[in-house]
Amino acid sequence: METVLTTHFADERYRHVDTYVQYGGYSALRKAFSCPKERIVEEVRKANLRGRGGAGFPAGVKWGFLPKDLSRPRILVINADEGEPGTFKDRQIMSRGPHLLIEGIAIASYAMTIHSTYIYIRGEFVREAKIMEEAVAEAYAKGFLGKNILGSGFHLDVYVHRGAGAYICGEETSLINSLEGKRGWPRIKPPFPASVGAFGLPTIVNNVETIADVPWIVNNGGEKFASLGVEKNGGTRLIGVSGPVNRPGVYELSAGVLLREVIYTHAGGLKDGKQLKAVIPGGSSTPVLRPDEIDVTFDIESMGKIGTMPGSGGVIVIPEGACMVRALSVLMNFYAHESCGQCTPCREGTGWLAKIVGRIENGQGREGDIELILDVCDNMMGRTICPLADAAVMPAQSFIWKFREEFDRHIADKKCPFGNKF
Amino acid sequence: MPTFTINGMTASVPDGTMILEAARQIGIEIPHYCYHPKLSIAGNCRMCLVEVEKFPKLQISCNTVVTEGMVVRTDTEKVRKAVTGVLELMLIHHPIDCPICDQAGECGLQNYYMKFGLHKSRYALEEKVHKKKVQDIGGQIVLDAERCILCSRCVRFLREVTGTCEMEFFSRSDHSEISIFPGRPLNNNYTGNLADICPVGALTNKDFRFKCRVWFLKSADSICPGCANGCNVMADFKGDILYRFRPRRNDAVNRTWLCDAGRLEYKKANDYRLLTPVIREAGQAIAAAWDAALFTTALRLREAIEAHGPESVAVIASPQSSNEELFLVRKLAAEVVRTPYLGFSSLTPGRRLEDDFLIKADKNPNSQGARLLGITEEGFVRTVKAISEGRIRALLVFGSGLADFSDGETVALLSRVPFVAQVATNEGALSRAAHAVLPSASFAERGGTFTNFAGRVQRFQPGFPPRGKAKNDIEVIAGLANQLGAGWKFAGEESVFRALAETARPFSGMSYESIGDLGREARDGGPPSGGR
């Protein structure tokens, strides 16, 4: 099948500008400069390009939220704070095809009349940040960034900014605060970033993969891109498969692919012929699925029908023999650690959930603990400034709803039936 | 002016009003912690959740603007469960140490628990996260991190009001804490407000800690006497002891704030009080009955007038006196004694701190009132000159001190006057030298009006009757005037104010009613910009 992003990823030189140009890179940027700006936005809208960071918001629509008035400068921020557990696709783009992102940035910035773009990279991505910086320098040297790009009269500066390792800074307003040098706390909305964002200016925050798709859309047209996917979910998706499978890794697949195919065809099925016990489809925040639910395509609507979402495309495979309580305990500790501490329900609730799930796993669960978890979840869901509380609640609820018997057994037996091994 | 419906009631509010404020205006209380009308919106406590039609999720009412036709409900099961849930989460790590907490009785957690919670704790005591208690963080404030609900009001106050930014959040998740930076204590003149705005017992005032349970306190609407700004305060008292000042909201004067120096002004009503009239003869101080003290004073004034003419008598007024009192002082000097020597000084000893917010260099509450009533500082200078030249035979002084004179200067100056009578609230060099000391009621024990630097006339109310044998100045002045044959009939400060408003042009047309709780600008009273 046709690929948008990973076509030349096998070539290690592809990360350098010369090789990228040899493969036809930056042709979309030239083409973009010959198009009216509205046309580019229109193609992106037609492409049904949904945000790849997790929420799946249509990119073209998001771009349209910028105020029409051009009197204040606007900012594009690339969210490269890839921190969702189970997700490692943007890292692939940045380390193997950084110019895809830079060309996408240049086109998107041109289309939105933006002259400053910040790439906010997760603090732990030291290597990727270095590659990105080199690539940005190359692009400046070749005239793809900077003043009067390719003689178009358009100028653009791109800054690579490293985060400091907080999961919460993947949330766009938190990221903006962090970029400004402030504590990484989500902002209350309204105002939304498109009207008041980074440095008080209208700001669009897009995921790495989303923007990296833009050059292909410009070259091949929005409709072509849309046709690679399914209805309302245009294009391909980078899907990262982790867990005990034979071929873990990142796969570029149509949104129409079945989750079963992702696991068994592309990732080669489970190691040692083990049975599948559960799968988290789109990063740790997305509700878990049972093996009988994996005949679902990887698009937002189909996943939504069965109460989950493709999120950031991080498929986490959980094999037979693994303890679901243990798995949830690990996740709950993660969210308790990463809650920014701003809103009461999340600050206190994530820690409470981690404690309850932890004690169940340790054989100290109490009668009523499961109902308590569900009630605490109820008091957290939808009650906070950003979706971190929801992100903690969704796995907690779904693990209990779908694997309740394991929780009950932990409490009844006063120990982990799997001998605490994961 | 959008019209909206809340719990079935319909109301119109100005454009841009948030649901929480709109509800408050029609008497519906929405619980909240982080929201404060004078600070930016934080939206993080999540207590003020309400149901808004057409919104799938509950919305925070502090940051949701009322729009035309909006339908809001605060009384549904969904809202109740959400609010109770947030409160429970807020309390899971709270130490529940109400018995030793000074906030008890005026605590947001206690109040809302009684109103919305009443739940049994589902969180084991031993699992609570403990944080540091009793930390002196500078200024007037003690921090107890365990009691903090992280509403961030203090952080926003220091960022947005004082601009000093001493406090910040540290750590994340349920280990989050608000504190100062290491080795950088609070450093501004408004720290006391932090204890006021803290909705729980995390920030308490060092001065008030453990002094009195708040439910024993009664409160009088008053005006801080500490400077010319005239900040509106509530004077909290038990019996005849004042315990604290808290700022009273007046957006035209002090918004909801009070400076640290002003906050301690209440002590003047408690400490070093003159409580009994004293007559000093041949260096011997003798406690006297009021009749005898007034009689003696009047007699000595009359003797001086008769022997040396009215210009041998001087009257020094006090900018600590109310408009009503100053009006009578002037009347006494001009119409009864008929002396040209009348004046006041707005100066005070010590450093006269001033800033561009609330603190004024003039440390008196009513200098502007004195000026508007025709009492001048130039008159004071003339009077002092006459005294030092030995031309004054009898002097009537109001207030505890003379301008910015040191004790030595005061005593030296007064030694040139054969008879000095003082009407004052607090002891000092003057009261130790005067021949007659007439104790006057403190600001907490009498009522009246002050005119602030901007010409705003504001009322202060008595909390309790004068301590000891102290008397209201109006009675003392009228008593003296009547001993000198004036025949005045004034029944209380309001009747004096009526007379004042009839004769003093800047106050014409004013009445206690028209001044109300928040004051009113005098005519041509001060600089056009007014207070902040």
Tab-separated table of C-alpha atoms in Angstrom, chain A residues 94-231:
chain	number	residue	atom	x	y	z
A	94	MET	CA	12.131	13.211	13.820
A	95	SER	CA	15.049	10.819	13.733
A	96	ARG	CA	14.512	9.394	10.258
A	97	GLY	CA	12.695	12.105	8.313
A	98	PRO	CA	13.116	15.427	10.092
A	99	HIS	CA	12.795	17.342	6.817
A	100	LEU	CA	9.278	15.963	6.345
A	101	LEU	CA	8.406	17.889	9.484
A	102	ILE	CA	10.364	20.986	8.485
A	103	GLU	CA	8.817	21.074	5.008
A	104	GLY	CA	5.393	20.592	6.576
A	105	ILE	CA	6.117	23.427	8.997
A	106	ALA	CA	7.167	25.734	6.172
A	107	ILE	CA	4.019	24.955	4.170
A	108	ALA	CA	1.664	25.213	7.139
A	109	SER	CA	3.296	28.449	8.282
A	110	TYR	CA	3.038	29.896	4.812
A	111	ALA	CA	-0.617	28.865	4.563
A	112	MET	CA	-1.420	30.460	7.897
A	113	THR	CA	0.882	33.494	7.465
A	114	ILE	CA	3.056	32.514	10.381
A	115	HIS	CA	6.653	33.609	10.686
A	116	SER	CA	7.728	31.861	13.892
A	117	THR	CA	7.450	28.177	14.637
A	118	TYR	CA	8.556	26.374	17.748
A	119	ILE	CA	9.252	22.670	17.837
A	120	TYR	CA	8.711	21.636	21.448
A	121	ILE	CA	10.570	18.347	21.890
A	122	ARG	CA	10.194	16.030	24.823
A	123	GLY	CA	13.145	16.456	27.194
A	124	GLU	CA	14.139	12.796	27.057
A	125	PHE	CA	14.491	12.947	23.267
A	126	VAL	CA	18.078	14.131	23.390
A	127	ARG	CA	19.120	12.409	20.178
A	128	GLU	CA	16.011	13.465	18.285
A	129	ALA	CA	16.448	17.058	19.398
A	130	LYS	CA	19.994	17.011	18.087
A	131	ILE	CA	18.908	15.564	14.745
A	132	MET	CA	16.132	18.137	14.507
A	133	GLU	CA	18.531	20.962	15.236
A	134	GLU	CA	20.926	19.746	12.576
A	135	ALA	CA	18.098	19.404	10.105
A	136	VAL	CA	16.829	22.904	10.874
A	137	ALA	CA	20.348	24.269	10.343
A	138	GLU	CA	20.571	22.439	7.013
A	139	ALA	CA	17.223	23.830	5.946
A	140	TYR	CA	18.356	27.353	6.788
A	141	ALA	CA	21.585	26.792	4.853
A	142	LYS	CA	19.662	25.617	1.805
A	143	GLY	CA	17.207	28.482	1.976
A	144	PHE	CA	14.186	26.396	2.974
A	145	LEU	CA	13.917	28.407	6.170
A	146	GLY	CA	14.899	31.945	7.034
A	147	LYS	CA	14.442	35.047	4.953
A	148	ASN	CA	12.855	35.056	1.491
A	149	ILE	CA	12.435	31.294	1.267
A	150	LEU	CA	12.979	30.053	-2.312
A	151	GLY	CA	12.543	33.605	-3.543
A	152	SER	CA	8.935	33.669	-2.411
A	153	GLY	CA	9.384	36.690	-0.165
A	154	PHE	CA	8.069	34.570	2.694
A	155	HIS	CA	10.225	34.332	5.785
A	156	LEU	CA	10.064	31.870	8.631
A	157	ASP	CA	12.128	31.144	11.708
A	158	VAL	CA	12.035	27.747	13.367
A	159	TYR	CA	13.196	27.177	16.934
A	160	VAL	CA	13.847	23.820	18.526
A	161	HIS	CA	12.910	23.897	22.201
A	162	ARG	CA	13.490	21.011	24.579
A	163	GLY	CA	11.014	20.279	27.333
A	164	ALA	CA	12.038	19.107	30.765
A	165	GLY	CA	10.353	15.746	30.889
A	166	ALA	CA	6.814	16.318	32.074
A	167	TYR	CA	3.993	14.267	30.550
A	168	ILE	CA	1.574	17.132	31.155
A	169	CYS	CA	3.518	19.346	28.749
A	170	GLY	CA	2.074	17.310	25.909
A	171	GLU	CA	-1.227	19.059	26.627
A	172	GLU	CA	-1.165	22.045	24.311
A	173	THR	CA	-1.736	24.884	26.788
A	174	SER	CA	0.643	23.349	29.281
A	175	LEU	CA	3.170	23.074	26.500
A	176	ILE	CA	2.666	26.737	25.721
A	177	ASN	CA	3.263	27.706	29.356
A	178	SER	CA	6.391	25.581	29.432
A	179	LEU	CA	7.577	27.136	26.174
A	180	GLU	CA	7.151	30.548	27.768
A	181	GLY	CA	9.365	29.429	30.637
A	182	LYS	CA	6.519	28.973	33.080
A	183	ARG	CA	5.426	26.002	35.128
A	184	GLY	CA	3.891	23.419	32.814
A	185	TRP	CA	0.295	23.887	33.831
A	186	PRO	CA	-2.664	23.664	31.503
A	187	ARG	CA	-4.528	26.924	31.037
A	188	ILE	CA	-8.231	27.372	31.485
A	189	LYS	CA	-10.122	27.790	28.272
A	190	PRO	CA	-11.455	30.120	26.991
A	191	PRO	CA	-9.389	31.797	25.725
A	192	PHE	CA	-8.263	29.084	23.340
A	193	PRO	CA	-4.708	29.132	21.938
A	194	ALA	CA	-5.956	30.137	18.497
A	195	SER	CA	-6.884	33.518	19.996
A	196	VAL	CA	-4.477	33.783	22.965
A	197	GLY	CA	-1.666	31.243	22.893
A	198	ALA	CA	2.108	31.366	23.115
A	199	PHE	CA	3.403	34.754	24.297
A	200	GLY	CA	-0.174	36.013	24.197
A	201	LEU	CA	-0.378	35.569	20.439
A	202	PRO	CA	-2.771	33.514	18.302
A	203	THR	CA	-1.254	30.049	18.229
A	204	ILE	CA	-1.824	26.743	16.472
A	205	VAL	CA	-0.432	23.647	18.134
A	206	ASN	CA	-0.092	20.588	15.879
A	207	ASN	CA	1.388	17.163	16.374
A	208	VAL	CA	4.590	16.164	14.510
A	209	GLU	CA	2.899	13.491	12.392
A	210	THR	CA	0.029	15.798	11.477
A	211	ILE	CA	2.361	18.420	10.060
A	212	ALA	CA	4.666	15.862	8.459
A	213	ASP	CA	1.681	14.690	6.382
A	214	VAL	CA	1.213	18.145	4.877
A	215	PRO	CA	3.882	18.026	2.107
A	216	TRP	CA	2.377	14.832	0.684
A	217	ILE	CA	-1.067	16.407	0.744
A	218	VAL	CA	0.220	19.416	-1.165
A	219	ASN	CA	1.978	17.207	-3.718
A	220	ASN	CA	-0.801	14.707	-4.216
A	221	GLY	CA	-3.947	16.569	-3.269
A	222	GLY	CA	-6.253	16.321	-0.316
A	223	GLU	CA	-8.638	13.883	-1.947
A	224	LYS	CA	-5.856	11.442	-2.709
A	225	PHE	CA	-4.735	11.611	0.909
A	226	ALA	CA	-8.275	11.130	2.138
A	227	SER	CA	-8.633	8.056	-0.063
A	228	LEU	CA	-5.705	6.367	1.697
A	229	GLY	CA	-7.786	6.200	4.831
A	230	VAL	CA	-11.443	5.688	5.542
A	231	GLU	CA	-14.340	8.075	5.768
